[in-house]
Amino acid sequence: TWIMANETIDIESNEPPSGGVSSELDSEGDIIRATPVHPSWSQFRGMSCVLTPSTDRVSPLPVLRWANPTEVWELMCRKDEISTHERDEDVFSKHPGLQPRMRAILLDWLIEVCEVYKMHRETYHLAIDFIDRYLSHKKNVPKQHLQLIGVTCLFIAAKVEEIYPPKIHEFAFVTDGACTEAEILDMELVILKALNWNLSPVTVNNWLNMYMQLCCDNRKKARSNEPDVSFLFPQYSGLAFVRTSQLADLCMLDEESLKFPYSVLAASALYHTCSREFALYVSGLQWGDIAKCVEWMSAFASVVREEGQSMVLASVRQGSVTTDSSSSSGLIKSIPHIVLDDSHNIQTHIVDLQMLDKAKARLSETATCSETPESPRHQSAAPLTPPSSSGKQLSEHKKTPSSMTTF
């Protein structure tokens, strides 16, 4: 077997790969002869947690024509466990120069960028996953690099998810000169190597899409043994999906969301917007699995009920979200309740830092009230510390994505 020399050189170490081939340069030095050798055992690291799921969740999926529903469900659950393991809930202890507020500001800005360029919700949630996993794998990241990490993760996510992703010069433009195209390209390789090129997690948005599909009326009927083609097409209300996504987006701004698996976050959001019965049925989880997350999410749900409704209705008035699951398309005859409008999958800026602050303040009040007189008051129950002056300017006065400054 003959291969070119530059195909066997590792990007970072400039050394041949540890397994697969053993090479020799010819007399001219530009071609090498490759012979097979024993592969490195490092490729099997972490396989034990991949092969055996730690939970035994009953699959709620119907009979599918294109795959075994049990295998699909088990794969989703395994990937959910892996992504939870790779996201460190105590990530900020590894980065003394970073604060949870900085992460919230970054994610809020990324939502605005997604809205401006009409990117999908899945693109945004992929970017969140890449950011959290990268920070969990690294140490001592300076705050000056956080925006570069964020925009690069969004750049990667857009190339994975979008059909027509924004060009790299547009990603550099929205940083208002803070990040250049060359810096984004260099950081892209660094992030991809840190993520081990694992770019297909099952995000909160994925789980929520599936849960909402299972929540439809036709899912409540007794499942047939015949393959269900209609399951491939959205049949839920776009408005209901946006309302639930709004709660999930607000919760994801908080660093406490790192404590919970994506499937639990989606099920807890559905608990607050739909019902406990459906949340448990479509997720295959028990109440004990989501109880803690549901309690934590209650403060966010109350803020969304009070302030988020007007934001969602504004999107409806602009015609960006369908209010029902009907359409005049001919597909209705073969697939009842299908949703043909894809606008509910576009990421919209219907949460903000003020809503996050109110939710965190309510969490602090709840923690204070739950303490007994005999127990000392912990620091976590203290009033929320106001953001710095630069943070206030960012959240209060920004009008376009390009107005964001470095942290």
mmCIF file of C-alpha atoms in Angstrom:
data_model
loop_
_atom_site.group_PDB
_atom_site.id
_atom_site.type_symbol
_atom_site.label_atom_id
_atom_site.label_comp_id
_atom_site.label_asym_id
_atom_site.label_seq_id
_atom_site.Cartn_x
_atom_site.Cartn_y
_atom_site.Cartn_z
ATOM 1 C CA THR A 1 0.000 0.000 0.000
ATOM 2 C CA TRP A 2 1.344 3.424 -0.974
ATOM 3 C CA ILE A 3 0.209 6.648 0.717
ATOM 4 C CA MET A 4 1.444 10.202 0.741
ATOM 5 C CA ALA A 5 3.587 11.246 3.668
ATOM 6 C CA ASN A 6 1.375 14.155 4.705
ATOM 7 C CA GLU A 7 -1.561 11.776 5.233
ATOM 8 C CA THR A 8 0.114 10.014 8.165
ATOM 9 C CA ILE A 9 1.356 12.990 10.158
ATOM 10 C CA ASP A 10 -0.549 13.944 13.303
ATOM 11 C CA ILE A 11 -1.679 17.598 13.266
ATOM 12 C CA GLU A 12 -0.499 18.510 16.728
ATOM 13 C CA SER A 13 2.489 16.282 17.474
ATOM 14 C CA ASN A 14 3.891 15.946 13.921
ATOM 15 C CA GLU A 15 4.392 12.238 14.628
ATOM 16 C CA PRO A 16 3.000 9.198 12.826
ATOM 17 C CA PRO A 17 -0.167 7.787 14.318
ATOM 18 C CA SER A 18 0.255 5.244 17.099
ATOM 19 C CA GLY A 19 -1.620 2.461 15.337
ATOM 20 C CA GLY A 20 -2.749 1.259 11.954
ATOM 21 C CA VAL A 21 0.373 1.562 9.736
ATOM 22 C CA SER A 22 4.147 1.559 10.015
ATOM 23 C CA SER A 23 5.872 3.749 7.425
ATOM 24 C CA GLU A 24 9.189 4.095 5.667
ATOM 25 C CA LEU A 25 10.429 7.002 3.558
ATOM 26 C CA ASP A 26 11.705 6.150 0.100
ATOM 27 C CA SER A 27 14.909 7.526 -1.338
ATOM 28 C CA GLU A 28 13.225 10.730 -2.500
ATOM 29 C CA GLY A 29 11.608 11.372 0.851
ATOM 30 C CA ASP A 30 8.139 12.255 -0.414
ATOM 31 C CA ILE A 31 6.418 8.844 -0.490
ATOM 32 C CA ILE A 32 6.295 6.196 2.211
ATOM 33 C CA ARG A 33 5.493 2.490 2.236
ATOM 34 C CA ALA A 34 2.886 1.591 4.842
ATOM 35 C CA THR A 35 2.585 -1.797 6.490
ATOM 36 C CA PRO A 36 -0.128 -2.769 8.972
ATOM 37 C CA VAL A 37 0.756 -2.896 12.679
ATOM 38 C CA HIS A 38 -1.235 -3.611 15.828
ATOM 39 C CA PRO A 39 -3.583 -0.672 16.578
ATOM 40 C CA SER A 40 -3.297 1.318 19.770
ATOM 41 C CA TRP A 41 -5.518 0.189 22.629
ATOM 42 C CA SER A 42 -6.283 3.847 23.409
ATOM 43 C CA GLN A 43 -9.147 3.731 20.918
ATOM 44 C CA PHE A 44 -11.051 1.464 23.318
ATOM 45 C CA ARG A 45 -10.915 3.869 26.267
ATOM 46 C CA GLY A 46 -14.342 4.627 27.655
ATOM 47 C CA MET A 47 -15.997 1.761 25.787
ATOM 48 C CA SER A 48 -17.179 0.161 29.032
ATOM 49 C CA CYS A 49 -19.535 3.051 29.723
ATOM 50 C CA VAL A 50 -20.728 3.008 26.107
ATOM 51 C CA LEU A 51 -21.649 -0.654 25.946
ATOM 52 C CA THR A 52 -23.613 -0.945 29.168
ATOM 53 C CA PRO A 53 -26.240 1.673 30.022
ATOM 54 C CA SER A 54 -26.507 2.465 33.725
ATOM 55 C CA THR A 55 -30.276 2.851 33.594
ATOM 56 C CA ASP A 56 -33.021 0.555 32.434
ATOM 57 C CA ARG A 57 -35.538 2.931 30.889
ATOM 58 C CA VAL A 58 -38.505 1.491 29.044
ATOM 59 C CA SER A 59 -38.616 2.610 25.426
ATOM 60 C CA PRO A 60 -41.711 4.690 24.580
ATOM 61 C CA LEU A 61 -40.943 4.663 20.846
ATOM 62 C CA PRO A 62 -43.504 3.161 18.462
ATOM 63 C CA VAL A 63 -42.705 0.514 15.880
ATOM 64 C CA LEU A 64 -40.429 2.094 13.267
ATOM 65 C CA ARG A 65 -39.943 1.073 9.652
ATOM 66 C CA TRP A 66 -36.369 2.286 9.388
ATOM 67 C CA ALA A 67 -34.872 0.914 12.635
ATOM 68 C CA ASN A 68 -35.415 -1.195 15.707
ATOM 69 C CA PRO A 69 -37.046 1.185 18.230
ATOM 70 C CA THR A 70 -35.406 -0.536 21.199
ATOM 71 C CA GLU A 71 -31.946 -0.153 19.680
ATOM 72 C CA VAL A 72 -32.604 3.492 18.810
ATOM 73 C CA TRP A 73 -33.758 4.198 22.345
ATOM 74 C CA GLU A 74 -30.799 2.432 23.952
ATOM 75 C CA LEU A 75 -28.383 4.351 21.737
ATOM 76 C CA MET A 76 -29.974 7.662 22.707
ATOM 77 C CA CYS A 77 -29.780 6.766 26.401
ATOM 78 C CA ARG A 78 -26.131 5.720 26.119
ATOM 79 C CA LYS A 79 -25.193 8.948 24.350
ATOM 80 C CA ASP A 80 -27.065 10.889 27.020
ATOM 81 C CA GLU A 81 -25.002 9.203 29.731
ATOM 82 C CA ILE A 82 -21.763 9.883 27.887
ATOM 83 C CA SER A 83 -22.535 13.581 27.379
ATOM 84 C CA THR A 84 -23.481 13.907 31.057
ATOM 85 C CA HIS A 85 -20.183 12.324 32.054
ATOM 86 C CA GLU A 86 -18.211 14.681 29.795
ATOM 87 C CA ARG A 87 -19.837 17.846 31.187
ATOM 88 C CA ASP A 88 -18.376 18.721 34.585
ATOM 89 C CA GLU A 89 -20.925 20.314 36.905
ATOM 90 C CA ASP A 90 -18.038 21.916 38.821
ATOM 91 C CA VAL A 91 -16.411 23.213 35.650
ATOM 92 C CA PHE A 92 -15.665 26.702 36.976
ATOM 93 C CA SER A 93 -13.356 25.303 39.648
ATOM 94 C CA LYS A 94 -10.999 24.486 36.768
ATOM 95 C CA HIS A 95 -11.037 28.071 35.495
ATOM 96 C CA PRO A 96 -10.341 30.661 38.230
ATOM 97 C CA GLY A 97 -10.622 33.465 35.675
ATOM 98 C CA LEU A 98 -14.151 32.525 34.616
ATOM 99 C CA GLN A 99 -17.464 33.036 36.383
ATOM 100 C CA PRO A 100 -20.892 31.486 35.759
ATOM 101 C CA ARG A 101 -22.196 34.924 34.798
ATOM 102 C CA MET A 102 -19.746 35.026 31.892
ATOM 103 C CA ARG A 103 -21.149 31.774 30.540
ATOM 104 C CA ALA A 104 -24.688 33.149 30.761
ATOM 105 C CA ILE A 105 -23.695 36.329 28.905
ATOM 106 C CA LEU A 106 -21.960 34.280 26.214
ATOM 107 C CA LEU A 107 -24.962 31.989 25.676
ATOM 108 C CA ASP A 108 -27.375 34.921 25.605
ATOM 109 C CA TRP A 109 -25.237 36.518 22.901
ATOM 110 C CA LEU A 110 -25.116 33.275 20.918
ATOM 111 C CA ILE A 111 -28.924 33.122 20.977
ATOM 112 C CA GLU A 112 -29.020 36.581 19.448
ATOM 113 C CA VAL A 113 -26.508 35.597 16.767
ATOM 114 C CA CYS A 114 -28.603 32.532 15.919
ATOM 115 C CA GLU A 115 -31.722 34.668 15.640
ATOM 116 C CA VAL A 116 -30.058 37.203 13.341
ATOM 117 C CA TYR A 117 -28.787 34.510 10.963
ATOM 118 C CA LYS A 118 -31.931 32.348 11.348
ATOM 119 C CA MET A 119 -30.034 29.332 12.584
ATOM 120 C CA HIS A 120 -31.844 26.353 14.052
ATOM 121 C CA ARG A 121 -32.364 25.551 17.711
ATOM 122 C CA GLU A 122 -30.305 22.407 17.308
ATOM 123 C CA THR A 123 -27.337 24.497 16.143
ATOM 124 C CA TYR A 124 -27.511 26.579 19.313
ATOM 125 C CA HIS A 125 -27.807 23.539 21.578
ATOM 126 C CA LEU A 126 -24.905 21.837 19.836
ATOM 127 C CA ALA A 127 -22.825 24.952 20.491
ATOM 128 C CA ILE A 128 -23.764 24.841 24.195
ATOM 129 C CA ASP A 129 -22.697 21.205 24.395
ATOM 130 C CA PHE A 130 -19.383 21.907 22.662
ATOM 131 C CA ILE A 131 -18.647 24.858 24.968
ATOM 132 C CA ASP A 132 -19.410 22.969 28.178
ATOM 133 C CA ARG A 133 -17.502 19.863 27.126
ATOM 134 C CA TYR A 134 -14.496 21.883 26.006
ATOM 135 C CA LEU A 135 -14.333 23.810 29.273
ATOM 136 C CA SER A 136 -14.731 20.541 31.175
ATOM 137 C CA HIS A 137 -11.690 19.079 29.400
ATOM 138 C CA LYS A 138 -9.462 22.150 29.804
ATOM 139 C CA LYS A 139 -8.048 24.119 32.724
ATOM 140 C CA ASN A 140 -7.236 27.778 33.350
ATOM 141 C CA VAL A 141 -8.946 29.197 30.276
ATOM 142 C CA PRO A 142 -8.573 33.004 30.411
ATOM 143 C CA LYS A 143 -11.702 35.084 30.152
ATOM 144 C CA GLN A 144 -10.296 36.835 27.074
ATOM 145 C CA HIS A 145 -10.666 33.556 25.147
ATOM 146 C CA LEU A 146 -14.256 32.811 26.128
ATOM 147 C CA GLN A 147 -15.895 34.694 23.266
ATOM 148 C CA LEU A 148 -13.515 33.076 20.785
ATOM 149 C CA ILE A 149 -14.445 29.653 22.176
ATOM 150 C CA GLY A 150 -18.142 30.477 21.962
ATOM 151 C CA VAL A 151 -18.166 31.781 18.403
ATOM 152 C CA THR A 152 -15.950 28.903 17.249
ATOM 153 C CA CYS A 153 -18.281 26.327 18.806
ATOM 154 C CA LEU A 154 -21.202 28.005 17.042
ATOM 155 C CA PHE A 155 -19.189 27.958 13.811
ATOM 156 C CA ILE A 156 -18.636 24.200 14.182
ATOM 157 C CA ALA A 157 -22.263 23.566 15.118
ATOM 158 C CA ALA A 158 -23.515 25.538 12.117
ATOM 159 C CA LYS A 159 -21.384 23.472 9.741
ATOM 160 C CA VAL A 160 -22.769 20.302 11.304
ATOM 161 C CA GLU A 161 -26.453 21.261 11.391
ATOM 162 C CA GLU A 162 -27.217 24.034 8.892
ATOM 163 C CA ILE A 163 -27.733 23.454 5.177
ATOM 164 C CA TYR A 164 -26.413 26.942 4.384
ATOM 165 C CA PRO A 165 -24.316 27.996 7.395
ATOM 166 C CA PRO A 166 -23.038 31.560 7.670
ATOM 167 C CA LYS A 167 -19.573 32.132 6.249
ATOM 168 C CA ILE A 168 -16.600 32.396 8.545
ATOM 169 C CA HIS A 169 -16.227 36.116 7.864
ATOM 170 C CA GLU A 170 -19.743 36.592 9.241
ATOM 171 C CA PHE A 171 -18.817 34.837 12.475
ATOM 172 C CA ALA A 172 -15.775 37.088 12.765
ATOM 173 C CA PHE A 173 -17.927 40.137 11.983
ATOM 174 C CA VAL A 174 -20.395 39.559 14.829
ATOM 175 C CA THR A 175 -17.552 39.666 17.355
ATOM 176 C CA ASP A 176 -16.938 43.307 16.398
ATOM 177 C CA GLY A 177 -13.233 42.729 15.791
ATOM 178 C CA ALA A 178 -12.617 40.685 18.936
ATOM 179 C CA CYS A 179 -11.948 37.498 16.918
ATOM 180 C CA THR A 180 -10.369 37.174 13.496
ATOM 181 C CA GLU A 181 -11.047 34.509 10.887
ATOM 182 C CA ALA A 182 -7.594 33.024 11.433
ATOM 183 C CA GLU A 183 -8.160 32.798 15.189
ATOM 184 C CA ILE A 184 -11.493 31.036 14.673
ATOM 185 C CA LEU A 185 -9.914 28.491 12.313
ATOM 186 C CA ASP A 186 -7.046 27.826 14.722
ATOM 187 C CA MET A 187 -9.417 27.460 17.670
ATOM 188 C CA GLU A 188 -11.599 25.117 15.620
ATOM 189 C CA LEU A 189 -8.838 22.499 15.477
ATOM 190 C CA VAL A 190 -8.106 22.891 19.182
ATOM 191 C CA ILE A 191 -11.762 22.411 20.130
ATOM 192 C CA LEU A 192 -12.295 19.468 17.782
ATOM 193 C CA LYS A 193 -9.280 17.687 19.245
ATOM 194 C CA ALA A 194 -10.494 18.356 22.809
ATOM 195 C CA LEU A 195 -13.938 16.984 21.908
ATOM 196 C CA ASN A 196 -12.305 13.959 20.254
ATOM 197 C CA TRP A 197 -14.384 14.814 17.169
ATOM 198 C CA ASN A 198 -17.571 13.667 18.904
ATOM 199 C CA LEU A 199 -20.007 16.138 17.361
ATOM 200 C CA SER A 200 -23.356 14.354 17.539
ATOM 201 C CA PRO A 201 -24.705 14.417 21.102
ATOM 202 C CA VAL A 202 -28.402 13.974 21.811
ATOM 203 C CA THR A 203 -29.155 17.518 22.951
ATOM 204 C CA VAL A 204 -32.018 18.922 25.005
ATOM 205 C CA ASN A 205 -33.593 20.019 21.739
ATOM 206 C CA ASN A 206 -33.416 16.462 20.349
ATOM 207 C CA TRP A 207 -35.063 15.012 23.437
ATOM 208 C CA LEU A 208 -37.720 17.697 23.467
ATOM 209 C CA ASN A 209 -38.589 17.101 19.815
ATOM 210 C CA MET A 210 -39.060 13.410 20.459
ATOM 211 C CA TYR A 211 -41.020 13.959 23.679
ATOM 212 C CA MET A 212 -43.369 16.409 21.984
ATOM 213 C CA GLN A 213 -43.905 13.985 19.124
ATOM 214 C CA LEU A 214 -44.812 11.239 21.578
ATOM 215 C CA CYS A 215 -47.169 13.632 23.352
ATOM 216 C CA CYS A 216 -49.424 13.951 20.330
ATOM 217 C CA ASP A 217 -52.896 12.497 20.448
ATOM 218 C CA ASN A 218 -52.028 9.642 18.124
ATOM 219 C CA ARG A 219 -49.263 8.587 20.508
ATOM 220 C CA LYS A 220 -51.759 8.215 23.347
ATOM 221 C CA LYS A 221 -53.584 5.495 21.433
ATOM 222 C CA ALA A 222 -52.635 1.871 21.796
ATOM 223 C CA ARG A 223 -49.465 1.293 19.804
ATOM 224 C CA SER A 224 -49.899 -0.823 16.718
ATOM 225 C CA ASN A 225 -47.501 -3.492 15.557
ATOM 226 C CA GLU A 226 -47.376 -1.848 12.139
ATOM 227 C CA PRO A 227 -44.493 0.549 11.355
ATOM 228 C CA ASP A 228 -45.438 4.166 12.018
ATOM 229 C CA VAL A 229 -44.352 6.394 9.136
ATOM 230 C CA SER A 230 -45.997 9.509 10.572
ATOM 231 C CA PHE A 231 -43.557 9.515 13.501
ATOM 232 C CA LEU A 232 -40.892 10.916 11.161
ATOM 233 C CA PHE A 233 -42.846 14.151 10.661
ATOM 234 C CA PRO A 234 -43.603 16.759 13.357
ATOM 235 C CA GLN A 235 -47.213 16.529 14.467
ATOM 236 C CA TYR A 236 -47.175 18.744 17.540
ATOM 237 C CA SER A 237 -48.134 22.372 17.930
ATOM 238 C CA GLY A 238 -45.311 24.727 17.017
ATOM 239 C CA LEU A 239 -46.463 27.188 19.669
ATOM 240 C CA ALA A 240 -46.424 24.518 22.382
ATOM 241 C CA PHE A 241 -42.926 23.514 21.325
ATOM 242 C CA VAL A 242 -41.670 27.102 21.449
ATOM 243 C CA ARG A 243 -43.129 27.617 24.926
ATOM 244 C CA THR A 244 -41.385 24.525 26.241
ATOM 245 C CA SER A 245 -38.159 25.420 24.427
ATOM 246 C CA GLN A 246 -38.272 28.866 26.009
ATOM 247 C CA LEU A 247 -38.194 27.291 29.466
ATOM 248 C CA ALA A 248 -35.374 24.956 28.449
ATOM 249 C CA ASP A 249 -33.351 27.838 26.955
ATOM 250 C CA LEU A 250 -33.721 29.902 30.120
ATOM 251 C CA CYS A 251 -32.606 26.999 32.294
ATOM 252 C CA MET A 252 -29.592 26.305 30.094
ATOM 253 C CA LEU A 253 -28.278 29.805 30.832
ATOM 254 C CA ASP A 254 -27.808 28.752 34.453
ATOM 255 C CA GLU A 255 -24.690 26.781 35.341
ATOM 256 C CA GLU A 256 -26.802 24.504 37.559
ATOM 257 C CA SER A 257 -28.122 22.874 34.381
ATOM 258 C CA LEU A 258 -24.775 21.063 34.133
ATOM 259 C CA LYS A 259 -25.886 18.837 37.002
ATOM 260 C CA PHE A 260 -28.640 17.172 34.987
ATOM 261 C CA PRO A 261 -28.667 14.956 31.876
ATOM 262 C CA TYR A 262 -30.198 16.453 28.760
ATOM 263 C CA SER A 263 -33.056 13.945 28.796
ATOM 264 C CA VAL A 264 -33.951 14.905 32.368
ATOM 265 C CA LEU A 265 -33.877 18.626 31.548
ATOM 266 C CA ALA A 266 -36.235 18.108 28.611
ATOM 267 C CA ALA A 267 -38.580 15.903 30.641
ATOM 268 C CA SER A 268 -38.652 18.432 33.490
ATOM 269 C CA ALA A 269 -39.483 21.251 31.083
ATOM 270 C CA LEU A 270 -42.325 19.155 29.711
ATOM 271 C CA TYR A 271 -43.527 18.533 33.258
ATOM 272 C CA HIS A 272 -43.974 22.287 33.782
ATOM 273 C CA THR A 273 -45.565 23.014 30.400
ATOM 274 C CA CYS A 274 -47.645 19.870 29.936
ATOM 275 C CA SER A 275 -48.192 17.399 32.773
ATOM 276 C CA ARG A 276 -46.393 14.979 35.039
ATOM 277 C CA GLU A 277 -48.130 12.030 33.391
ATOM 278 C CA PHE A 278 -46.836 12.841 29.920
ATOM 279 C CA ALA A 279 -43.364 13.798 31.143
ATOM 280 C CA LEU A 280 -42.876 10.380 32.724
ATOM 281 C CA TYR A 281 -44.550 8.451 29.915
ATOM 282 C CA VAL A 282 -42.574 9.902 27.010
ATOM 283 C CA SER A 283 -39.223 9.912 28.837
ATOM 284 C CA GLY A 284 -39.324 6.422 30.313
ATOM 285 C CA LEU A 285 -38.101 7.948 33.578
ATOM 286 C CA GLN A 286 -39.410 7.524 37.108
ATOM 287 C CA TRP A 287 -40.486 10.425 39.283
ATOM 288 C CA GLY A 288 -37.382 10.042 41.419
ATOM 289 C CA ASP A 289 -35.225 10.585 38.333
ATOM 290 C CA ILE A 290 -36.636 14.035 37.569
ATOM 291 C CA ALA A 291 -37.932 15.247 40.958
ATOM 292 C CA LYS A 292 -34.814 17.233 41.842
ATOM 293 C CA CYS A 293 -34.615 18.849 38.410
ATOM 294 C CA VAL A 294 -38.333 19.673 38.443
ATOM 295 C CA GLU A 295 -37.962 21.405 41.801
ATOM 296 C CA TRP A 296 -34.949 23.407 40.624
ATOM 297 C CA MET A 297 -36.722 24.356 37.397
ATOM 298 C CA SER A 298 -39.833 25.632 39.209
ATOM 299 C CA ALA A 299 -38.362 29.107 39.697
ATOM 300 C CA PHE A 300 -37.550 29.374 35.991
ATOM 301 C CA ALA A 301 -41.009 28.117 35.033
ATOM 302 C CA SER A 302 -42.697 30.768 37.172
ATOM 303 C CA VAL A 303 -40.637 33.521 35.527
ATOM 304 C CA VAL A 304 -41.493 32.202 32.058
ATOM 305 C CA ARG A 305 -45.195 32.113 32.917
ATOM 306 C CA GLU A 306 -45.090 35.719 34.106
ATOM 307 C CA GLU A 307 -42.802 37.357 31.555
ATOM 308 C CA GLY A 308 -42.153 34.931 28.736
ATOM 309 C CA GLN A 309 -45.675 34.754 27.352
ATOM 310 C CA SER A 310 -45.486 38.191 25.741
ATOM 311 C CA MET A 311 -42.243 37.260 23.950
ATOM 312 C CA VAL A 312 -43.756 34.100 22.494
ATOM 313 C CA LEU A 313 -46.920 35.905 21.399
ATOM 314 C CA ALA A 314 -44.797 38.536 19.677
ATOM 315 C CA SER A 315 -43.229 35.760 17.602
ATOM 316 C CA VAL A 316 -46.687 34.462 16.730
ATOM 317 C CA ARG A 317 -47.861 37.905 15.587
ATOM 318 C CA GLN A 318 -44.839 38.122 13.304
ATOM 319 C CA GLY A 319 -45.874 34.833 11.717
ATOM 320 C CA SER A 320 -42.765 32.951 12.780
ATOM 321 C CA VAL A 321 -44.506 30.219 14.775
ATOM 322 C CA THR A 322 -47.476 28.061 13.906
ATOM 323 C CA THR A 323 -50.274 28.108 16.442
ATOM 324 C CA ASP A 324 -51.729 24.749 15.475
ATOM 325 C CA SER A 325 -50.737 21.501 13.854
ATOM 326 C CA SER A 326 -52.817 21.807 10.701
ATOM 327 C CA SER A 327 -51.948 22.802 7.160
ATOM 328 C CA SER A 328 -53.567 22.885 3.749
ATOM 329 C CA SER A 329 -50.869 20.694 2.216
ATOM 330 C CA GLY A 330 -51.790 17.458 0.502
ATOM 331 C CA LEU A 331 -49.656 15.590 3.032
ATOM 332 C CA ILE A 332 -52.446 16.089 5.556
ATOM 333 C CA LYS A 333 -54.446 13.392 3.791
ATOM 334 C CA SER A 334 -51.763 10.777 4.386
ATOM 335 C CA ILE A 335 -50.231 12.141 7.612
ATOM 336 C CA PRO A 336 -52.815 13.844 9.839
ATOM 337 C CA HIS A 337 -51.709 16.644 12.199
ATOM 338 C CA ILE A 338 -48.407 17.175 10.362
ATOM 339 C CA VAL A 339 -46.611 20.491 10.939
ATOM 340 C CA LEU A 340 -45.104 21.789 7.712
ATOM 341 C CA ASP A 341 -43.961 25.146 9.067
ATOM 342 C CA ASP A 342 -40.380 24.750 10.318
ATOM 343 C CA SER A 343 -40.216 28.157 11.989
ATOM 344 C CA HIS A 344 -40.558 26.682 15.472
ATOM 345 C CA ASN A 345 -37.139 25.079 14.943
ATOM 346 C CA ILE A 346 -35.460 28.468 14.379
ATOM 347 C CA GLN A 347 -33.695 29.776 17.473
ATOM 348 C CA THR A 348 -35.333 32.963 18.744
ATOM 349 C CA HIS A 349 -34.212 35.381 21.429
ATOM 350 C CA ILE A 350 -37.173 34.954 23.791
ATOM 351 C CA VAL A 351 -35.161 34.691 27.007
ATOM 352 C CA ASP A 352 -32.763 37.220 28.468
ATOM 353 C CA LEU A 353 -30.428 37.813 31.385
ATOM 354 C CA GLN A 354 -33.062 39.742 33.339
ATOM 355 C CA MET A 355 -35.301 36.667 33.351
ATOM 356 C CA LEU A 356 -32.344 34.579 34.496
ATOM 357 C CA ASP A 357 -31.621 36.993 37.347
ATOM 358 C CA LYS A 358 -35.217 36.844 38.560
ATOM 359 C CA ALA A 359 -35.237 33.062 38.469
ATOM 360 C CA LYS A 360 -31.962 32.817 40.389
ATOM 361 C CA ALA A 361 -33.243 35.319 42.944
ATOM 362 C CA ARG A 362 -36.307 33.153 43.500
ATOM 363 C CA LEU A 363 -34.104 30.118 43.907
ATOM 364 C CA SER A 364 -32.168 31.972 46.587
ATOM 365 C CA GLU A 365 -35.389 32.975 48.346
ATOM 366 C CA THR A 366 -36.618 29.388 48.259
ATOM 367 C CA ALA A 367 -33.353 28.131 49.720
ATOM 368 C CA THR A 368 -33.553 30.735 52.482
ATOM 369 C CA CYS A 369 -37.144 29.866 53.381
ATOM 370 C CA SER A 370 -36.426 26.144 53.438
ATOM 371 C CA GLU A 371 -33.726 26.507 56.082
ATOM 372 C CA THR A 372 -34.658 25.664 59.643
ATOM 373 C CA PRO A 373 -33.776 28.071 62.494
ATOM 374 C CA GLU A 374 -31.203 25.580 63.765
ATOM 375 C CA SER A 375 -29.336 25.318 60.488
ATOM 376 C CA PRO A 376 -26.814 27.984 59.488
ATOM 377 C CA ARG A 377 -27.413 30.134 56.466
ATOM 378 C CA HIS A 378 -25.257 29.015 53.581
ATOM 379 C CA GLN A 379 -23.669 31.336 51.125
ATOM 380 C CA SER A 380 -25.807 29.939 48.314
ATOM 381 C CA ALA A 381 -28.875 31.460 49.955
ATOM 382 C CA ALA A 382 -27.495 34.995 49.892
ATOM 383 C CA PRO A 383 -29.042 37.565 47.546
ATOM 384 C CA LEU A 384 -27.863 37.402 43.973
ATOM 385 C CA THR A 385 -24.735 39.449 43.359
ATOM 386 C CA PRO A 386 -25.384 42.092 40.700
ATOM 387 C CA PRO A 387 -23.366 41.757 37.492
ATOM 388 C CA SER A 388 -20.385 43.959 36.881
ATOM 389 C CA SER A 389 -20.831 47.254 35.103
ATOM 390 C CA SER A 390 -19.535 45.743 31.869
ATOM 391 C CA GLY A 391 -22.025 42.904 32.175
ATOM 392 C CA LYS A 392 -24.864 45.368 32.715
ATOM 393 C CA GLN A 393 -23.931 47.290 29.620
ATOM 394 C CA LEU A 394 -23.824 44.091 27.635
ATOM 395 C CA SER A 395 -27.263 42.888 28.693
ATOM 396 C CA GLU A 396 -29.039 46.235 28.751
ATOM 397 C CA HIS A 397 -27.705 48.137 25.773
ATOM 398 C CA LYS A 398 -26.753 45.605 23.111
ATOM 399 C CA LYS A 399 -28.830 45.928 19.960
ATOM 400 C CA THR A 400 -27.029 43.664 17.499
ATOM 401 C CA PRO A 401 -24.697 40.685 17.857
ATOM 402 C CA SER A 402 -21.759 42.827 16.752
ATOM 403 C CA SER A 403 -22.105 44.977 19.884
ATOM 404 C CA MET A 404 -20.714 42.269 22.162
ATOM 405 C CA THR A 405 -17.290 42.988 23.614
ATOM 406 C CA THR A 406 -14.684 40.666 25.056
ATOM 407 C CA PHE A 407 -15.136 39.474 28.626
#
